[in-house]
Structure formats: C-alpha cells, structure tokens
C-alpha cells in the first residue's frame, strides 16, 4: 500500500509516496525550503504544495520536529513558537482536504528504522537518536514506541536553564562552533554516555544528517552499548510518517 509521507524540518520540507510494506519511496522525493519564519499557515501551504505535486488524494503522514500529542504540537525548539499547543492536524486537514496523521520526526525515523532499517525485528530496548539541527529521540521497548521522549533536551554537566544537550552536541553546534570531528565526537560521547547510563539500551541507532559521516566520529565514542548508523539516512522521516498514517488508510 502506498501512503504519502512528509517530513517537516527546520530547513526543508520533504515528501514522497512510500510503499509502506517495503519502506521504499515510489517516486523521487520533492523538497521545498521551510518558510522563514516557519509559522503554521506558511508551512501548511508548503505541505499542500507537496500534496498537489504528487496529485495525492488519500491520507498522508507528517513528521514534525516537536512533541506531537494527538495531532497537537506541544513544543517548538527549532520552529516558530506559534506551534506550541497548536492543533496542527486540524490545520493540515483543512488546508489539504485530506486525512492526516502527525508524529514527532524522530519517532517517525525510529518507526522506519525498526521496520526497514538497522533496528529490524529487534527486541529489547532500542534507542534511535537523530542528530541534526537538534537531537531527536525514539525509544522502543520490544518494538513498541514510547513517543515524545525528547532526549535532546536533557541537561549535561551544569548546563543553565537556556542550554540543553542538543545545543552542545547536535550537528548544528558542530557547524556553528566550527568544531573538529574529534572535538565534536567527544561532546557526542559525553551525551551518549549520559543517555546510556539512564536507559541501558541494547542498541543505539544514530540517524539524521551525520549518520552517513559516522566514520569521522564513531572512533571517538566510548560506550558499552552497540551503536550503528541508520541505514535509511535522510528518508527515514518520510517513510516513518507514511507508516504512521497506516491506520487512516486501513481503519481498524
Ligand atoms: C525537538 C524534537 C525533535 C528534534 C529533532 C528537537 O529540538 O524538540 O521534537 O525530534 O529536535 O528534530
């Protein structure tokens, strides 16, 4: 079955129809830069453009970089503050005229990884971390997602109220502070050791923009837990968003 998946990020909004049984995109992905400021109405217009680009008329799934509870976005770390406590599912459904399912972007990437990527068929505690502009997290226990874990907002050391782990160890921090892979790898290691201490996971999957560059920094990681790069790379959010919308297409 094909479902359209859309992944909304701080810099780009990407979509493609997905064969949710195989996890493969069935058409080239279409990307539009995220409007700045990234206010709901402007983002909804871009989502509508992507829906029209694929001439889509069925349900679709949308991954979003915030806490998403029952279609309502509850936070806005890397998007406009208007998204806080905003009924996003209602706006997107009204704008496109189609049923839509909203999910946190890291949770979407994790769902894709557990079904079609590095986490395939794994039981136990599996933690997917997407490292990009922010740090997103998706926690699975015997394949069941615990949604909205938001582990990028943990505090490390003596961080002040304004600073979170993602401000220190995300790929945005690496670029903004012009850190070497070694310096940044050590920061990431500090973060991962903290997360490892809290959850004792069986596996950590690193997704997001830096997953394909893992050879540059995995050597600086000193963990007890097995750690692997995500296989689905940048497309995991799109695939997971489409998979999350399955129940809209096949009512229980
Ligand atoms: C947000 C998360 C999101 C992550 C990755 C964080 O700043 O709070 O909801 O999953 O960035 O986009």
Coordinates of N, CA and C and ligand atoms in Angstrom, one line a residue:
X1 N 0.8 -1.2 0.0 CA 0.0 0.0 0.0 C 0.9 1.3 0.0
X2 N 0.5 2.2 -0.8 CA 1.2 3.5 -0.9 C 0.6 4.6 0.0
X3 N 1.4 5.3 0.8 CA 0.9 6.4 1.5 C 1.9 7.6 1.4
X4 N 1.5 8.8 1.3 CA 2.4 9.9 1.2 C 3.0 10.2 2.5
X5 N 4.3 10.4 2.6 CA 5.0 10.8 3.8 C 5.6 12.1 3.6
X6 N 5.4 13.0 4.6 CA 6.0 14.4 4.5 C 6.8 14.6 5.8
X7 N 8.1 15.1 5.6 CA 8.9 15.3 6.8 C 9.2 16.8 6.9
X8 N 8.7 17.4 7.9 CA 8.9 18.9 8.1 C 10.1 19.1 9.0
X9 N 11.1 19.8 8.5 CA 12.3 20.1 9.2 C 12.5 21.6 9.3
X10 N 13.5 22.0 10.1 CA 13.8 23.4 10.3 C 14.2 24.1 9.0
X11 N 14.9 23.4 8.1 CA 15.3 24.0 6.8 C 14.6 23.5 5.6
X12 N 14.1 22.3 5.6 CA 13.4 21.8 4.4 C 12.2 21.0 4.7
X13 N 11.2 21.0 3.8 CA 10.0 20.1 3.9 C 10.1 19.2 2.7
X14 N 10.1 17.8 3.1 CA 10.4 16.8 2.0 C 9.2 15.8 2.0
X15 N 8.8 15.4 0.8 CA 7.8 14.4 0.8 C 8.0 13.4 -0.4
X16 N 7.4 12.3 -0.2 CA 7.3 11.3 -1.3 C 6.3 10.2 -0.9
X17 N 5.7 9.6 -1.9 CA 4.9 8.4 -1.6 C 5.7 7.3 -1.3
X18 N 5.2 6.5 -0.3 CA 6.0 5.3 0.2 C 5.2 4.1 0.1
X19 N 5.9 3.0 -0.3 CA 5.3 1.7 -0.2 C 5.5 1.2 1.2
X20 N 4.5 1.3 2.1 CA 4.7 1.0 3.5 C 5.1 -0.4 3.8
X21 N 4.8 -1.3 2.9 CA 5.2 -2.7 3.2 C 6.7 -2.9 3.0
X22 N 7.3 -2.3 2.0 CA 8.7 -2.4 1.7 C 9.6 -1.3 2.3
X23 N 8.9 -0.2 2.6 CA 9.7 1.0 3.1 C 10.4 1.8 2.0
X24 N 10.0 1.5 0.7 CA 10.7 2.2 -0.4 C 9.8 3.4 -0.9
X25 N 10.6 4.4 -1.3 CA 9.9 5.6 -2.0 C 9.5 5.1 -3.3
X26 N 8.2 5.5 -3.7 CA 7.8 5.0 -5.1 C 7.9 6.1 -6.1
X27 N 8.4 7.3 -5.7 CA 8.7 8.4 -6.6 C 9.8 9.2 -6.0
X28 N 10.4 10.0 -6.9 CA 11.5 10.9 -6.3 C 11.0 11.8 -5.3
X29 N 11.8 12.1 -4.3 CA 11.3 12.9 -3.2 C 11.3 14.4 -3.7
X30 N 10.3 15.1 -3.1 CA 10.2 16.5 -3.5 C 10.5 17.4 -2.3
X31 N 11.4 18.4 -2.4 CA 11.8 19.2 -1.3 C 11.6 20.7 -1.5
X32 N 11.0 21.3 -0.5 CA 10.8 22.8 -0.6 C 11.4 23.4 0.7
X33 N 12.2 24.5 0.6 CA 12.8 25.1 1.8 C 11.7 25.5 2.8
X34 N 11.9 25.3 4.0 CA 10.9 25.7 5.1 C 10.8 27.2 5.1
X35 N 9.5 27.7 5.0 CA 9.4 29.2 5.1 C 10.0 29.7 6.3
X36 N 10.5 30.9 6.2 CA 11.1 31.6 7.4 C 10.4 32.9 7.6
X37 N 9.7 33.2 8.7 CA 9.5 32.4 9.8 C 8.6 31.2 9.5
X38 N 8.8 30.1 10.3 CA 8.1 28.8 10.0 C 6.8 28.8 10.7
X39 N 5.9 29.8 10.4 CA 4.6 29.9 11.1 C 3.7 28.8 10.5
X40 N 2.7 28.3 11.2 CA 1.8 27.3 10.8 C 1.2 27.5 9.4
X41 N 0.6 28.7 9.2 CA -0.1 28.9 7.9 C 0.8 28.7 6.7
X42 N 2.1 29.3 6.8 CA 3.0 29.2 5.7 C 3.5 27.7 5.5
X43 N 3.7 27.0 6.6 CA 4.1 25.6 6.5 C 3.0 24.8 5.9
X44 N 1.8 25.1 6.3 CA 0.6 24.3 5.7 C 0.5 24.5 4.2
X45 N 0.8 25.7 3.7 CA 0.8 26.0 2.3 C 1.8 25.1 1.6
X46 N 3.0 24.9 2.2 CA 4.1 24.1 1.6 C 3.6 22.6 1.6
X47 N 3.0 22.2 2.7 CA 2.5 20.8 2.7 C 1.5 20.6 1.6
X48 N 0.6 21.6 1.4 CA -0.4 21.5 0.4 C 0.3 21.4 -1.0
X49 N 1.3 22.2 -1.2 CA 2.0 22.2 -2.5 C 2.6 20.8 -2.7
X50 N 3.1 20.2 -1.7 CA 3.7 18.8 -1.9 C 2.6 17.8 -2.2
X51 N 1.5 17.9 -1.5 CA 0.3 17.0 -1.7 C -0.1 17.2 -3.2
X52 N -0.2 18.4 -3.7 CA -0.6 18.7 -5.1 C 0.5 18.2 -6.1
X53 N 1.7 18.3 -5.7 CA 2.8 17.9 -6.6 C 2.7 16.4 -6.9
X54 N 2.3 15.6 -5.9 CA 2.1 14.2 -6.2 C 0.7 13.8 -6.5
X55 N -0.2 14.8 -6.7 CA -1.6 14.6 -7.1 C -2.2 13.6 -6.1
X56 N -1.9 13.9 -4.8 CA -2.3 12.9 -3.8 C -3.7 13.1 -3.3
X57 N -4.5 12.0 -3.2 CA -5.9 12.2 -2.8 C -6.2 11.3 -1.6
X58 N -5.3 10.6 -1.0 CA -5.6 9.7 0.1 C -5.0 10.3 1.4
X59 N -5.1 9.5 2.5 CA -4.5 10.0 3.8 C -3.0 10.2 3.6
X60 N -2.4 11.0 4.4 CA -0.9 11.2 4.4 C -0.4 11.4 5.9
X61 N 0.9 11.2 6.0 CA 1.5 11.3 7.3 C 2.5 12.4 7.3
X62 N 2.6 13.1 8.5 CA 3.5 14.2 8.6 C 4.4 14.1 9.8
X63 N 5.7 14.2 9.6 CA 6.6 14.2 10.7 C 7.0 15.6 11.1
X64 N 7.1 15.9 12.3 CA 7.2 17.3 12.8 C 8.2 17.4 13.9
X65 N 9.1 18.4 13.9 CA 10.2 18.4 14.9 C 9.8 19.0 16.3
X66 N 8.8 18.4 16.9 CA 8.3 18.9 18.2 C 7.5 17.7 18.9
X67 N 7.2 17.9 20.1 CA 6.3 17.0 20.8 C 4.9 17.0 20.1
X68 N 4.4 15.9 19.7 CA 3.1 15.8 19.0 C 2.2 14.9 19.8
X69 N 1.1 15.4 20.4 CA 0.2 14.6 21.1 C -1.2 14.7 20.4
X70 N -1.6 13.6 19.9 CA -2.9 13.5 19.3 C -3.1 14.7 18.3
X71 N -2.1 14.9 17.5 CA -2.3 15.9 16.4 C -2.0 17.3 16.9
X72 N -1.7 17.5 18.2 CA -1.5 18.9 18.7 C 0.0 19.0 18.9
X73 N 0.7 20.0 18.3 CA 2.1 20.2 18.6 C 2.3 21.0 19.9
X74 N 3.2 20.5 20.7 CA 3.3 21.0 22.1 C 4.5 21.8 22.4
X75 N 5.5 21.7 21.5 CA 6.7 22.4 21.7 C 7.2 23.0 20.4
X76 N 8.3 23.8 20.4 CA 8.8 24.4 19.2 C 10.3 24.8 19.4
X77 N 11.2 23.8 19.5 CA 12.6 24.1 19.8 C 13.2 24.7 18.5
X78 N 12.9 24.2 17.3 CA 13.6 24.7 16.1 C 12.6 25.2 15.1
X79 N 11.4 25.5 15.5 CA 10.4 26.1 14.6 C 9.7 27.3 15.3
X80 N 8.8 28.0 14.7 CA 8.2 29.2 15.2 C 7.4 28.8 16.5
X81 N 7.4 29.7 17.5 CA 6.7 29.5 18.7 C 5.2 29.3 18.6
X82 N 4.6 29.8 17.4 CA 3.1 29.6 17.2 C 2.7 28.2 17.2
X83 N 3.7 27.2 17.1 CA 3.3 25.8 17.1 C 3.1 25.3 18.5
X84 N 3.4 26.0 19.5 CA 3.2 25.5 20.8 C 1.7 25.4 21.2
X85 N 1.2 24.2 21.5 CA -0.2 23.9 21.8 C -1.1 24.3 20.6
X86 N -0.6 23.9 19.4 CA -1.3 24.2 18.2 C -2.0 23.0 17.6
X87 N -3.2 23.1 17.1 CA -3.9 21.9 16.5 C -3.4 21.8 15.1
X88 N -2.3 21.2 14.9 CA -1.6 21.1 13.6 C -2.4 20.1 12.7
X89 N -2.9 19.0 13.2 CA -3.6 18.0 12.4 C -4.9 18.7 11.8
X90 N -5.5 19.5 12.5 CA -6.7 20.2 12.1 C -6.4 21.2 10.9
X91 N -5.3 22.0 11.1 CA -4.9 22.9 10.1 C -4.5 22.2 8.8
X92 N -3.7 21.1 8.9 CA -3.3 20.4 7.7 C -4.5 19.7 7.0
X93 N -5.4 19.2 7.8 CA -6.5 18.5 7.2 C -7.4 19.5 6.5
X94 N -7.6 20.7 7.1 CA -8.4 21.7 6.4 C -7.8 22.3 5.2
X95 N -6.4 22.5 5.3 CA -5.7 23.1 4.1 C -5.7 22.1 2.9
X96 N -5.5 20.8 3.2 CA -5.4 19.9 2.1 C -6.7 19.2 1.7
X97 N -7.6 19.2 2.7 CA -8.9 18.4 2.5 C -8.7 16.9 2.6
X98 N -7.6 16.5 3.2 CA -7.3 15.1 3.3 C -7.0 14.7 4.8
X99 N -7.3 13.4 5.1 CA -7.0 13.0 6.5 C -5.5 12.9 6.7
X100 N -5.0 13.4 7.8 CA -3.6 13.4 8.1 C -3.2 12.9 9.5
X101 N -2.1 12.3 9.6 CA -1.6 11.8 10.9 C -0.3 12.5 11.2
X102 N -0.2 13.1 12.4 CA 1.1 13.9 12.7 C 1.8 13.1 13.7
X103 N 3.2 13.1 13.6 CA 4.0 12.4 14.5 C 5.3 13.1 14.7
X104 N 6.0 13.0 15.9 CA 7.3 13.6 16.1 C 8.3 13.0 15.0
X105 N 9.2 13.9 14.5 CA 10.1 13.4 13.4 C 11.0 12.3 13.8
X106 N 11.6 12.3 15.0 CA 12.5 11.3 15.4 C 11.7 10.0 15.6
X107 N 10.5 10.1 16.2 CA 9.6 8.9 16.3 C 9.3 8.3 15.0
X108 N 9.1 9.1 14.0 CA 8.9 8.6 12.6 C 10.1 7.9 12.1
X109 N 11.3 8.5 12.2 CA 12.5 7.9 11.8 C 12.8 6.6 12.5
X110 N 12.4 6.5 13.8 CA 12.6 5.3 14.5 C 11.7 4.2 14.0
X111 N 10.4 4.5 13.7 CA 9.5 3.6 13.2 C 10.0 2.9 11.9
X112 N 10.5 3.8 11.1 CA 11.1 3.3 9.8 C 12.3 2.4 10.1
X113 N 13.2 2.8 11.0 CA 14.4 2.1 11.2 C 14.0 0.7 11.8
X114 N 13.0 0.6 12.7 CA 12.6 -0.6 13.3 C 12.0 -1.6 12.3
X115 N 11.3 -1.0 11.3 CA 10.6 -1.9 10.3 C 11.5 -2.2 9.2
X116 N 12.3 -1.3 8.7 CA 13.0 -1.5 7.4 C 14.5 -1.2 7.5
X117 N 15.0 -0.8 8.7 CA 16.4 -0.4 8.7 C 17.2 -1.1 9.8
X118 N 18.1 -0.4 10.5 CA 19.1 -1.0 11.4 C 18.4 -1.7 12.6
X119 N 17.2 -1.4 12.9 CA 16.5 -1.9 14.1 C 15.6 -3.1 13.8
X120 N 15.7 -3.5 12.5 CA 14.7 -4.5 12.0 C 14.6 -5.8 13.0
X121 N 13.3 -6.0 13.4 CA 13.0 -7.2 14.2 C 13.7 -7.3 15.5
X122 N 14.2 -6.1 16.0 CA 15.0 -6.2 17.3 C 14.0 -6.1 18.5
X123 N 14.3 -6.9 19.5 CA 13.5 -6.8 20.7 C 14.4 -6.1 21.8
X124 N 14.0 -5.9 23.0 CA 14.8 -5.2 24.0 C 14.6 -3.7 23.9
X125 N 15.6 -3.0 24.4 CA 15.5 -1.5 24.4 C 16.4 -1.0 23.3
X126 N 15.7 -0.4 22.3 CA 16.4 0.2 21.2 C 16.2 1.7 21.2
X127 N 17.3 2.5 21.1 CA 17.1 3.9 21.1 C 17.7 4.5 19.8
X128 N 16.8 5.2 19.1 CA 17.2 5.9 17.8 C 17.4 7.4 18.2
X129 N 18.6 7.9 17.8 CA 18.8 9.3 18.0 C 19.1 10.0 16.7
X130 N 18.3 11.0 16.4 CA 18.6 11.7 15.1 C 19.3 13.0 15.4
X131 N 20.5 13.1 14.8 CA 21.4 14.2 15.2 C 21.6 15.1 14.0
X132 N 21.0 16.3 14.1 CA 21.0 17.2 13.0 C 20.9 18.6 13.6
X133 N 19.9 19.4 13.2 CA 19.8 20.8 13.8 C 19.5 20.6 15.3
X134 N 18.7 19.7 15.7 CA 18.5 19.4 17.1 C 19.0 17.9 17.3
X135 N 18.6 17.4 18.5 CA 18.8 15.9 18.7 C 17.4 15.4 19.0
X136 N 16.9 14.5 18.1 CA 15.6 13.8 18.4 C 15.8 12.4 18.9
X137 N 14.8 11.9 19.6 CA 15.0 10.5 20.1 C 13.7 9.7 19.9
X138 N 13.9 8.4 19.7 CA 12.8 7.5 19.6 C 13.2 6.2 20.4
X139 N 12.4 5.9 21.4 CA 12.7 4.8 22.3 C 11.7 3.7 22.0
X140 N 12.3 2.5 21.8 CA 11.5 1.3 21.6 C 11.7 0.2 22.6
X141 N 10.7 -0.4 23.1 CA 10.8 -1.5 24.1 C 10.1 -2.6 23.4
X142 N 10.8 -3.7 23.1 CA 10.3 -4.8 22.3 C 9.5 -4.3 21.1
X143 N 10.0 -3.4 20.4 CA 9.4 -2.9 19.2 C 8.3 -1.9 19.4
X144 N 7.9 -1.6 20.6 CA 6.8 -0.7 20.9 C 7.4 0.7 21.2
X145 N 6.9 1.7 20.5 CA 7.4 3.1 20.6 C 6.9 3.7 21.9
X146 N 7.8 4.3 22.7 CA 7.4 5.2 23.8 C 7.5 6.7 23.2
X147 N 6.4 7.3 22.8 CA 6.6 8.5 22.0 C 7.0 9.8 22.7
X148 N 7.6 10.7 22.0 CA 7.9 12.0 22.5 C 8.9 12.0 23.7
X149 N 9.9 11.2 23.5 CA 10.9 11.2 24.7 C 11.8 12.4 24.8
X150 N 12.0 13.1 23.7 CA 12.7 14.4 23.7 C 14.0 14.4 24.4
X151 N 14.9 13.4 24.1 CA 16.1 13.3 24.9 C 17.2 14.3 24.5
X152 N 16.9 15.1 23.4 CA 17.8 16.2 23.0 C 17.8 17.3 24.0
X153 N 16.8 17.3 24.9 CA 16.6 18.4 25.8 C 17.0 18.0 27.3
X154 N 17.8 16.9 27.3 CA 18.4 16.6 28.6 C 19.4 17.6 29.0
X155 N 19.8 17.7 30.2 CA 20.9 18.6 30.6 C 22.1 17.8 30.9
X156 N 23.3 18.3 30.5 CA 24.6 17.7 30.8 C 25.3 18.6 31.7
X157 N 26.1 18.0 32.6 CA 27.0 18.7 33.5 C 26.2 19.8 34.2
X158 N 26.7 21.1 34.1 CA 26.0 22.2 34.8 C 25.3 23.1 33.8
X159 N 24.6 22.6 32.9 CA 24.0 23.5 31.9 C 23.0 24.4 32.5
X160 N 22.9 25.6 32.1 CA 22.0 26.6 32.6 C 20.6 26.3 32.0
X161 N 19.6 27.1 32.5 CA 18.2 26.8 32.1 C 18.0 27.0 30.6
X162 N 18.8 27.8 29.9 CA 18.7 28.0 28.5 C 19.3 27.0 27.6
X163 N 20.2 26.2 28.2 CA 21.0 25.3 27.4 C 20.7 23.9 27.6
X164 N 20.5 23.1 26.5 CA 20.2 21.7 26.5 C 21.3 20.9 25.8
X165 N 21.3 19.6 26.0 CA 22.3 18.8 25.3 C 22.4 19.0 23.8
X166 N 21.2 19.3 23.2 CA 21.3 19.5 21.7 C 22.0 20.7 21.3
X167 N 22.1 21.7 22.2 CA 22.8 22.9 21.9 C 24.3 22.7 22.0
X168 N 24.7 21.6 22.6 CA 26.1 21.3 22.8 C 26.6 20.2 21.9
X169 N 25.7 19.2 21.6 CA 26.2 18.0 20.8 C 25.5 17.8 19.5
X170 N 24.6 18.7 19.0 CA 24.0 18.5 17.7 C 24.9 18.8 16.6
X171 N 24.5 18.5 15.4 CA 25.4 18.9 14.2 C 25.3 20.4 14.0
X172 N 24.3 21.0 14.4 CA 24.2 22.5 14.4 C 25.3 23.1 15.2
X173 N 25.5 22.5 16.5 CA 26.6 23.0 17.4 C 27.9 22.8 16.7
X174 N 28.1 21.7 16.1 CA 29.4 21.4 15.4 C 29.7 22.4 14.4
X175 N 28.7 22.7 13.6 CA 28.9 23.7 12.5 C 29.1 25.1 13.0
X176 N 28.2 25.5 13.9 CA 28.2 26.9 14.4 C 29.5 27.2 15.2
X177 N 30.0 26.2 15.9 CA 31.3 26.4 16.7 C 32.5 26.0 15.9
X178 N 32.3 25.5 14.7 CA 33.4 25.1 13.8 C 34.3 24.1 14.5
X179 N 33.6 23.1 15.1 CA 34.4 22.1 15.9 C 35.0 21.0 15.0
X180 N 36.2 20.5 15.3 CA 36.7 19.4 14.6 C 35.9 18.2 14.9
X181 N 36.0 17.1 14.0 CA 35.2 15.9 14.3 C 35.6 15.3 15.6
X182 N 36.9 15.5 16.0 CA 37.3 14.9 17.2 C 36.7 15.7 18.4
X183 N 36.7 17.0 18.4 CA 36.2 17.8 19.5 C 34.7 17.5 19.6
X184 N 34.0 17.5 18.4 CA 32.6 17.2 18.5 C 32.2 15.8 18.9
X185 N 33.0 14.9 18.4 CA 32.8 13.4 18.7 C 32.9 13.2 20.2
X186 N 33.8 14.0 20.9 CA 33.9 13.9 22.3 C 32.7 14.4 23.0
X187 N 32.2 15.5 22.5 CA 30.9 16.0 23.1 C 29.8 15.0 22.9
X188 N 29.7 14.4 21.7 CA 28.6 13.5 21.4 C 28.8 12.3 22.4
X189 N 30.0 11.9 22.6 CA 30.3 10.8 23.5 C 29.8 11.1 24.9
X190 N 30.1 12.3 25.4 CA 29.6 12.7 26.7 C 28.1 12.6 26.8
X191 N 27.4 13.0 25.7 CA 25.9 12.9 25.7 C 25.5 11.5 25.7
X192 N 26.1 10.7 24.8 CA 25.7 9.3 24.7 C 25.9 8.5 25.9
X193 N 27.0 8.8 26.6 CA 27.3 8.1 27.9 C 26.2 8.4 28.9
X194 N 25.7 9.6 28.9 CA 24.7 10.0 29.8 C 23.4 9.3 29.5
X195 N 23.0 9.2 28.2 CA 21.8 8.5 27.8 C 21.9 7.0 28.1
X196 N 23.1 6.5 27.9 CA 23.4 5.1 28.1 C 23.2 4.8 29.6
X197 N 23.6 5.7 30.4 CA 23.5 5.5 31.9 C 22.0 5.4 32.3
X198 N 21.2 6.3 31.7 CA 19.8 6.3 32.1 C 19.0 5.1 31.5
X199 N 19.3 4.7 30.3 CA 18.4 3.7 29.7 C 19.0 2.3 29.5
X200 N 20.3 2.1 29.7 CA 21.0 0.9 29.4 C 20.4 0.2 28.1
X201 N 20.4 0.9 27.0 CA 19.8 0.3 25.8 C 20.6 -0.9 25.3
X202 N 19.9 -1.7 24.5 CA 20.6 -2.9 23.8 C 21.3 -2.4 22.5
X203 N 20.7 -1.3 22.0 CA 21.3 -0.8 20.7 C 21.0 0.7 20.6
X204 N 21.9 1.4 20.1 CA 21.7 2.9 19.8 C 21.9 3.0 18.3
X205 N 20.9 3.6 17.6 CA 21.0 3.9 16.2 C 21.2 5.4 16.0
X206 N 22.2 5.8 15.3 CA 22.4 7.2 15.0 C 21.9 7.6 13.6
X207 N 20.8 8.4 13.6 CA 20.3 8.9 12.3 C 20.5 10.4 12.2
X208 N 19.8 11.0 11.2 CA 20.0 12.4 11.0 C 21.1 12.6 10.0
X209 N 21.4 13.9 9.8 CA 22.4 14.4 8.8 C 23.8 13.7 9.0
X210 N 24.2 13.5 10.3 CA 25.5 13.0 10.5 C 25.7 11.5 10.4
X211 N 24.6 10.8 10.1 CA 24.7 9.3 10.1 C 25.6 8.8 9.0
X212 N 25.6 9.5 7.9 CA 26.4 9.0 6.8 C 27.9 9.3 7.0
X213 N 28.2 10.2 7.9 CA 29.6 10.6 8.1 C 30.1 9.9 9.4
X214 N 29.5 8.8 9.8 CA 29.9 8.1 11.0 C 31.4 7.8 11.1
X215 N 32.0 7.5 10.0 CA 33.4 7.1 10.0 C 34.3 8.2 10.6
X216 N 33.8 9.4 10.5 CA 34.6 10.6 11.0 C 34.6 10.7 12.6
X217 N 33.5 10.2 13.2 CA 33.5 10.4 14.7 C 33.1 9.2 15.5
X218 N 32.7 8.1 14.9 CA 32.4 6.9 15.8 C 33.7 6.4 16.5
X219 N 34.9 6.7 16.0 CA 36.1 6.3 16.7 C 36.3 7.1 18.0
X220 N 35.6 8.2 18.2 CA 35.7 8.9 19.5 C 34.7 8.5 20.5
X221 N 33.9 7.6 20.2 CA 32.8 7.1 21.1 C 33.3 6.0 21.9
X222 N 33.0 6.1 23.2 CA 33.5 5.0 24.1 C 32.2 4.6 24.9
X223 N 31.5 3.6 24.4 CA 30.3 3.2 25.0 C 30.3 1.7 25.2
X224 N 29.4 1.2 26.2 CA 29.3 -0.2 26.4 C 28.3 -0.7 25.4
X225 N 27.4 0.1 24.9 CA 26.3 -0.2 24.1 C 26.7 -0.3 22.6
X226 N 26.2 -1.3 21.9 CA 26.4 -1.4 20.5 C 25.8 -0.1 19.8
X227 N 26.5 0.5 18.9 CA 26.0 1.7 18.2 C 26.2 1.5 16.7
X228 N 25.1 1.9 16.0 CA 25.2 1.7 14.5 C 24.6 3.0 13.8
X229 N 25.1 3.3 12.6 CA 24.5 4.4 11.9 C 23.2 3.9 11.3
X230 N 22.2 4.8 11.1 CA 20.9 4.4 10.5 C 21.2 4.1 9.0
X231 N 20.5 3.1 8.5 CA 20.6 2.7 7.1 C 19.8 3.6 6.2
X232 N 18.7 4.1 6.7 CA 17.7 4.7 5.7 C 18.1 6.2 5.5
X233 N 19.1 6.7 6.3 CA 19.5 8.1 6.1 C 18.4 9.1 6.1
X234 N 18.5 10.0 5.2 CA 17.5 11.2 5.2 C 16.1 10.8 4.9
X235 N 15.9 9.6 4.5 CA 14.5 9.3 4.1 C 13.6 8.7 5.2
X236 N 14.3 8.4 6.3 CA 13.6 7.7 7.4 C 12.3 8.5 7.9
X237 N 12.5 9.8 8.0 CA 11.3 10.6 8.5 C 10.1 10.5 7.5
X238 N 10.4 10.5 6.2 CA 9.3 10.4 5.2 C 8.6 9.0 5.3
X239 N 9.5 8.0 5.4 CA 9.0 6.6 5.4 C 8.2 6.3 6.7
X240 N 8.7 6.8 7.9 CA 8.0 6.6 9.1 C 6.7 7.4 9.2
X241 N 6.7 8.6 8.6 CA 5.5 9.4 8.6 C 4.4 8.7 7.9
X242 N 4.8 8.1 6.7 CA 3.8 7.4 5.9 C 3.3 6.1 6.7
X243 N 4.2 5.4 7.3 CA 3.8 4.2 8.1 C 2.9 4.6 9.2
X244 N 3.1 5.7 9.9 CA 2.3 6.1 11.0 C 0.8 6.4 10.6
X245 N 0.7 6.8 9.3 CA -0.7 7.1 8.8 C -1.5 5.9 8.3
X246 N -0.9 4.7 8.5 CA -1.5 3.5 8.0 C -2.9 3.3 8.5
X247 N -3.1 3.6 9.8 CA -4.5 3.3 10.3 C -5.6 4.2 9.7
X248 N -5.1 5.4 9.1 CA -6.1 6.2 8.4 C -6.5 5.6 7.1
X249 N -5.6 4.8 6.5 CA -5.9 4.2 5.2 C -6.6 2.9 5.4
X250 N -6.3 2.2 6.5 CA -6.9 0.9 6.8 C -7.6 1.0 8.2
X251 N -8.8 1.5 8.3 CA -9.4 1.6 9.6 C -9.5 0.3 10.3
X252 N -9.2 0.3 11.7 CA -9.1 -1.0 12.5 C -10.5 -1.6 12.5
Ligands
LIG1 C1 12.8 18.7 19.1 C2 12.4 17.3 18.9 C3 12.8 16.8 17.5 C4 14.3 17.0 17.4 C5 14.9 16.7 16.0 C6 14.3 18.8 19.0 O1 14.7 20.1 19.2 O2 12.5 19.1 20.4 O3 11.0 17.2 18.9 O4 12.5 15.5 17.4 O5 14.7 18.4 17.6 O6 14.3 17.4 15.0

